[in-house]
Amino acid sequence: MVETLFEELKRYVGFEPADGLLLRELHEVVRPRFPAIADVFYARILRHEGASKALAGESQVGQLKVSLLTWMEQLLSGPWDEDYYQARCRIGRMHVRVALPQHYMLGAMNVLRQEFNLLIAEHHAGQPERLRAMSFALGKILDLDLAIMLHTFREDLLAQQARHERLSTFGQLVGSIGHELRNPLGVIETSLFILKGRPLASDERAAKHLARIGEQVALANRIVSDLLDMIRDRPLKRESLRLEAVWKDALSSVHAPAGVSLRAEGLESLPTLEGDPGQIRQVFVNLMENAVQAVGDTGSVRLSASTEPDAVVLVLEDSGPGVSEAIRRRMFEPLITTKSGGIGLGLPLVKRILERHGGSILYDPQGGGGARFVLRLALPPHST
């Protein structure tokens, strides 16, 4: 059987089953001190402007401390299997997403190493051999975690750089082609308007074809507009908005089969946000159109809303087949699509709009199938 990367890394740092037993023993000793260690860890990070900026200052630290407690729990209790490896990989990818320089992560990891070793020394005072063995086991698992996160960070960073290069090329092409297409489309629209006023339009068959031409011209114009929206910074119309009203307005543009239910929960209790209602409406329309097409003739699309201390969280779920593993990591890139006739602009545009509003979107599937998107929008100061 081919050795996995995780198995190779465990062999490289010398992590053995005996180390796992020592770590589980350490877990029982230090678990009550986890909250205090988390306080020390983030106090060190927030002291440095670069790291604090990447983590959005203190606003996200409460949530991140909870994640750190879970990380420490898994670190010392295991099991140290492939699921453990994947969880550590996700941490490396998260560091890329928030643009956290790795030297901050390496330095902060040393804080954890020091805190744990102080507790080991305190608990095993007078037992030098036991202290040494447990400290070595701790060093192995921390080095293993660092190796996994750095490997994933490097992979994702290189992939991100490649995406940026593709997007730059894409933007240059779109800017040129999009504006060139506007002219012939404008001519077609003008000629179509003239033809509709002529006797030819009274012929039922001719009128049907004229209508089809008009529909296709409108579709082509929308595609061009979406392409240009991907590369230009349209000014945001910052104003107060209620997501419930924006959602209801977006529903009027989404045509779902009779067997598909579209429902929302919790929007009425959300506080007022600040942003561009037109662009947030486009977010809802794009996501709902994708979901409706994925569901087919029968199924459901549900939006649920909640609040966190500094953000509104929206979860859009559908009962369709979900997104394949092969597509997930590139689904927010332009021109990546699984839809017949689609060109892959809906999700990239959603991501761009949300990021311009200081928000985010991620694909977070749960057990049971179906697609599940989690959106976050920042709450304005003193929101009500």
PDB file of C-alpha atoms in Angstrom, residues 21-181:
ATOM      1  CA  LEU A  21      -0.373   7.462  25.128  1.00  0.00           C
ATOM      2  CA  LEU A  22       1.826  10.155  26.641  1.00  0.00           C
ATOM      3  CA  LEU A  23      -0.177  12.912  24.945  1.00  0.00           C
ATOM      4  CA  ARG A  24      -3.471  11.528  26.260  1.00  0.00           C
ATOM      5  CA  GLU A  25      -1.972  11.516  29.744  1.00  0.00           C
ATOM      6  CA  LEU A  26      -0.861  15.123  29.250  1.00  0.00           C
ATOM      7  CA  HIS A  27      -4.355  15.982  28.009  1.00  0.00           C
ATOM      8  CA  GLU A  28      -5.883  15.076  31.367  1.00  0.00           C
ATOM      9  CA  VAL A  29      -3.363  17.284  33.144  1.00  0.00           C
ATOM     10  CA  VAL A  30      -3.555  20.441  31.019  1.00  0.00           C
ATOM     11  CA  ARG A  31      -7.184  20.414  29.836  1.00  0.00           C
ATOM     12  CA  PRO A  32      -8.401  22.646  32.715  1.00  0.00           C
ATOM     13  CA  ARG A  33      -5.750  25.186  31.680  1.00  0.00           C
ATOM     14  CA  PHE A  34      -6.817  25.379  28.007  1.00  0.00           C
ATOM     15  CA  PRO A  35      -8.749  28.694  28.375  1.00  0.00           C
ATOM     16  CA  ALA A  36      -5.785  30.367  30.092  1.00  0.00           C
ATOM     17  CA  ILE A  37      -3.412  29.117  27.384  1.00  0.00           C
ATOM     18  CA  ALA A  38      -5.767  30.475  24.691  1.00  0.00           C
ATOM     19  CA  ASP A  39      -5.688  33.892  26.397  1.00  0.00           C
ATOM     20  CA  VAL A  40      -1.867  33.909  26.373  1.00  0.00           C
ATOM     21  CA  PHE A  41      -1.786  32.731  22.745  1.00  0.00           C
ATOM     22  CA  TYR A  42      -4.011  35.505  21.360  1.00  0.00           C
ATOM     23  CA  ALA A  43      -2.548  38.174  23.612  1.00  0.00           C
ATOM     24  CA  ARG A  44       0.799  37.453  21.925  1.00  0.00           C
ATOM     25  CA  ILE A  45      -0.719  37.573  18.419  1.00  0.00           C
ATOM     26  CA  LEU A  46      -2.670  40.796  18.942  1.00  0.00           C
ATOM     27  CA  ARG A  47       0.503  42.519  20.115  1.00  0.00           C
ATOM     28  CA  HIS A  48       1.738  42.480  16.522  1.00  0.00           C
ATOM     29  CA  GLU A  49       0.054  44.750  13.985  1.00  0.00           C
ATOM     30  CA  GLY A  50       0.489  42.426  10.987  1.00  0.00           C
ATOM     31  CA  ALA A  51      -1.071  39.412  12.699  1.00  0.00           C
ATOM     32  CA  SER A  52      -3.791  41.470  14.350  1.00  0.00           C
ATOM     33  CA  LYS A  53      -4.773  42.969  10.994  1.00  0.00           C
ATOM     34  CA  ALA A  54      -4.992  39.539   9.350  1.00  0.00           C
ATOM     35  CA  LEU A  55      -7.313  38.354  12.127  1.00  0.00           C
ATOM     36  CA  ALA A  56      -9.450  41.538  11.977  1.00  0.00           C
ATOM     37  CA  GLY A  57      -8.175  42.675  15.371  1.00  0.00           C
ATOM     38  CA  GLU A  58     -10.037  41.679  18.515  1.00  0.00           C
ATOM     39  CA  SER A  59     -13.449  41.372  16.841  1.00  0.00           C
ATOM     40  CA  GLN A  60     -12.901  37.731  15.855  1.00  0.00           C
ATOM     41  CA  VAL A  61     -10.737  36.609  18.734  1.00  0.00           C
ATOM     42  CA  GLY A  62     -13.625  35.276  20.815  1.00  0.00           C
ATOM     43  CA  GLN A  63     -14.641  32.905  18.053  1.00  0.00           C
ATOM     44  CA  LEU A  64     -11.017  32.010  17.298  1.00  0.00           C
ATOM     45  CA  LYS A  65     -10.377  31.124  20.949  1.00  0.00           C
ATOM     46  CA  VAL A  66     -13.170  28.564  20.749  1.00  0.00           C
ATOM     47  CA  SER A  67     -11.494  27.083  17.664  1.00  0.00           C
ATOM     48  CA  LEU A  68      -8.149  27.001  19.484  1.00  0.00           C
ATOM     49  CA  LEU A  69      -9.703  25.081  22.391  1.00  0.00           C
ATOM     50  CA  THR A  70     -10.957  22.472  19.915  1.00  0.00           C
ATOM     51  CA  TRP A  71      -7.526  22.367  18.274  1.00  0.00           C
ATOM     52  CA  MET A  72      -5.785  21.734  21.624  1.00  0.00           C
ATOM     53  CA  GLU A  73      -8.341  19.067  22.485  1.00  0.00           C
ATOM     54  CA  GLN A  74      -7.616  17.189  19.242  1.00  0.00           C
ATOM     55  CA  LEU A  75      -3.877  17.809  19.513  1.00  0.00           C
ATOM     56  CA  LEU A  76      -3.552  15.933  22.794  1.00  0.00           C
ATOM     57  CA  SER A  77      -6.383  13.385  22.600  1.00  0.00           C
ATOM     58  CA  GLY A  78      -6.260  12.290  18.939  1.00  0.00           C
ATOM     59  CA  PRO A  79      -6.979  10.087  17.171  1.00  0.00           C
ATOM     60  CA  TRP A  80      -4.086  11.060  14.932  1.00  0.00           C
ATOM     61  CA  ASP A  81      -5.604   9.678  11.723  1.00  0.00           C
ATOM     62  CA  GLU A  82      -6.503  10.943   8.246  1.00  0.00           C
ATOM     63  CA  ASP A  83      -9.415  13.000   9.625  1.00  0.00           C
ATOM     64  CA  TYR A  84      -6.934  14.697  11.938  1.00  0.00           C
ATOM     65  CA  TYR A  85      -4.687  15.385   8.947  1.00  0.00           C
ATOM     66  CA  GLN A  86      -7.546  16.933   6.930  1.00  0.00           C
ATOM     67  CA  ALA A  87      -8.543  19.140   9.873  1.00  0.00           C
ATOM     68  CA  ARG A  88      -4.983  20.493  10.067  1.00  0.00           C
ATOM     69  CA  CYS A  89      -4.951  21.062   6.308  1.00  0.00           C
ATOM     70  CA  ARG A  90      -8.058  23.226   6.646  1.00  0.00           C
ATOM     71  CA  ILE A  91      -6.207  25.398   9.163  1.00  0.00           C
ATOM     72  CA  GLY A  92      -3.420  25.971   6.639  1.00  0.00           C
ATOM     73  CA  ARG A  93      -5.977  26.953   3.983  1.00  0.00           C
ATOM     74  CA  MET A  94      -7.680  29.311   6.403  1.00  0.00           C
ATOM     75  CA  HIS A  95      -4.343  31.070   6.982  1.00  0.00           C
ATOM     76  CA  VAL A  96      -4.128  31.669   3.217  1.00  0.00           C
ATOM     77  CA  ARG A  97      -7.679  33.039   3.090  1.00  0.00           C
ATOM     78  CA  VAL A  98      -7.041  35.547   5.893  1.00  0.00           C
ATOM     79  CA  ALA A  99      -3.549  36.337   4.533  1.00  0.00           C
ATOM     80  CA  LEU A 100      -1.852  35.467   7.845  1.00  0.00           C
ATOM     81  CA  PRO A 101       1.941  35.542   7.354  1.00  0.00           C
ATOM     82  CA  GLN A 102       3.336  32.193   8.430  1.00  0.00           C
ATOM     83  CA  HIS A 103       6.065  33.627  10.643  1.00  0.00           C
ATOM     84  CA  TYR A 104       3.312  34.807  13.005  1.00  0.00           C
ATOM     85  CA  MET A 105       1.831  31.317  13.123  1.00  0.00           C
ATOM     86  CA  LEU A 106       5.253  29.771  13.781  1.00  0.00           C
ATOM     87  CA  GLY A 107       5.971  32.239  16.565  1.00  0.00           C
ATOM     88  CA  ALA A 108       2.569  31.728  18.142  1.00  0.00           C
ATOM     89  CA  MET A 109       3.024  27.947  18.038  1.00  0.00           C
ATOM     90  CA  ASN A 110       6.126  28.418  20.152  1.00  0.00           C
ATOM     91  CA  VAL A 111       3.957  30.140  22.768  1.00  0.00           C
ATOM     92  CA  LEU A 112       1.881  26.951  23.016  1.00  0.00           C
ATOM     93  CA  ARG A 113       5.028  24.841  23.223  1.00  0.00           C
ATOM     94  CA  GLN A 114       6.307  26.942  26.130  1.00  0.00           C
ATOM     95  CA  GLU A 115       2.994  26.901  28.006  1.00  0.00           C
ATOM     96  CA  PHE A 116       2.583  23.139  27.664  1.00  0.00           C
ATOM     97  CA  ASN A 117       6.177  22.473  28.706  1.00  0.00           C
ATOM     98  CA  LEU A 118       5.748  24.630  31.815  1.00  0.00           C
ATOM     99  CA  LEU A 119       2.755  22.501  32.814  1.00  0.00           C
ATOM    100  CA  ILE A 120       4.674  19.282  32.099  1.00  0.00           C
ATOM    101  CA  ALA A 121       7.541  20.484  34.274  1.00  0.00           C
ATOM    102  CA  GLU A 122       5.108  21.477  37.023  1.00  0.00           C
ATOM    103  CA  HIS A 123       3.308  18.121  36.975  1.00  0.00           C
ATOM    104  CA  HIS A 124       6.404  15.909  36.690  1.00  0.00           C
ATOM    105  CA  ALA A 125       8.788  17.742  38.986  1.00  0.00           C
ATOM    106  CA  GLY A 126      11.218  15.188  40.353  1.00  0.00           C
ATOM    107  CA  GLN A 127      10.525  12.748  37.495  1.00  0.00           C
ATOM    108  CA  PRO A 128      13.136  13.754  34.895  1.00  0.00           C
ATOM    109  CA  GLU A 129      12.691  10.692  32.652  1.00  0.00           C
ATOM    110  CA  ARG A 130       8.919  11.067  32.560  1.00  0.00           C
ATOM    111  CA  LEU A 131       9.215  14.797  31.960  1.00  0.00           C
ATOM    112  CA  ARG A 132      11.672  14.234  29.111  1.00  0.00           C
ATOM    113  CA  ALA A 133       9.518  11.582  27.415  1.00  0.00           C
ATOM    114  CA  MET A 134       6.349  13.686  27.598  1.00  0.00           C
ATOM    115  CA  SER A 135       8.139  16.806  26.372  1.00  0.00           C
ATOM    116  CA  PHE A 136       9.514  14.836  23.410  1.00  0.00           C
ATOM    117  CA  ALA A 137       6.030  13.513  22.562  1.00  0.00           C
ATOM    118  CA  LEU A 138       4.674  17.065  22.682  1.00  0.00           C
ATOM    119  CA  GLY A 139       7.465  18.287  20.407  1.00  0.00           C
ATOM    120  CA  LYS A 140       6.693  15.571  17.854  1.00  0.00           C
ATOM    121  CA  ILE A 141       2.979  16.351  17.603  1.00  0.00           C
ATOM    122  CA  LEU A 142       3.571  20.116  17.404  1.00  0.00           C
ATOM    123  CA  ASP A 143       6.203  19.608  14.691  1.00  0.00           C
ATOM    124  CA  LEU A 144       3.785  17.298  12.873  1.00  0.00           C
ATOM    125  CA  ASP A 145       1.051  19.937  12.994  1.00  0.00           C
ATOM    126  CA  LEU A 146       3.424  22.616  11.760  1.00  0.00           C
ATOM    127  CA  ALA A 147       4.581  20.427   8.864  1.00  0.00           C
ATOM    128  CA  ILE A 148       0.992  19.752   7.774  1.00  0.00           C
ATOM    129  CA  MET A 149      -0.100  23.380   7.996  1.00  0.00           C
ATOM    130  CA  LEU A 150       3.002  24.699   6.225  1.00  0.00           C
ATOM    131  CA  HIS A 151       2.657  22.119   3.451  1.00  0.00           C
ATOM    132  CA  THR A 152      -1.002  23.032   2.899  1.00  0.00           C
ATOM    133  CA  PHE A 153      -0.283  26.746   3.212  1.00  0.00           C
ATOM    134  CA  ARG A 154       2.366  26.514   0.506  1.00  0.00           C
ATOM    135  CA  GLU A 155       0.116  24.491  -1.816  1.00  0.00           C
ATOM    136  CA  ASP A 156      -2.818  26.862  -1.409  1.00  0.00           C
ATOM    137  CA  LEU A 157      -0.647  29.965  -1.694  1.00  0.00           C
ATOM    138  CA  LEU A 158       0.808  28.738  -4.997  1.00  0.00           C
ATOM    139  CA  ALA A 159      -2.693  27.877  -6.217  1.00  0.00           C
ATOM    140  CA  GLN A 160      -3.908  31.323  -5.184  1.00  0.00           C
ATOM    141  CA  GLN A 161      -1.074  33.010  -7.063  1.00  0.00           C
ATOM    142  CA  ALA A 162      -1.901  30.964 -10.156  1.00  0.00           C
ATOM    143  CA  ARG A 163      -5.555  31.999  -9.831  1.00  0.00           C
ATOM    144  CA  HIS A 164      -4.577  35.659  -9.569  1.00  0.00           C
ATOM    145  CA  GLU A 165      -2.515  35.352 -12.739  1.00  0.00           C
ATOM    146  CA  ARG A 166      -5.421  33.703 -14.557  1.00  0.00           C
ATOM    147  CA  LEU A 167      -7.802  36.370 -13.304  1.00  0.00           C
ATOM    148  CA  SER A 168      -5.470  39.119 -14.488  1.00  0.00           C
ATOM    149  CA  THR A 169      -5.386  37.623 -17.973  1.00  0.00           C
ATOM    150  CA  PHE A 170      -9.116  37.042 -17.820  1.00  0.00           C
ATOM    151  CA  GLY A 171      -9.700  40.689 -16.882  1.00  0.00           C
ATOM    152  CA  GLN A 172      -7.663  41.994 -19.800  1.00  0.00           C
ATOM    153  CA  LEU A 173      -9.551  39.804 -22.265  1.00  0.00           C
ATOM    154  CA  VAL A 174     -12.946  40.640 -20.813  1.00  0.00           C
ATOM    155  CA  GLY A 175     -12.270  44.357 -20.796  1.00  0.00           C
ATOM    156  CA  SER A 176     -11.414  44.281 -24.472  1.00  0.00           C
ATOM    157  CA  ILE A 177     -13.992  41.786 -25.744  1.00  0.00           C
ATOM    158  CA  GLY A 178     -16.841  43.029 -23.538  1.00  0.00           C
ATOM    159  CA  HIS A 179     -16.691  46.574 -24.845  1.00  0.00           C
ATOM    160  CA  GLU A 180     -16.332  45.351 -28.432  1.00  0.00           C
ATOM    161  CA  LEU A 181     -19.457  43.199 -28.111  1.00  0.00           C
TER     162      LEU A 181
END
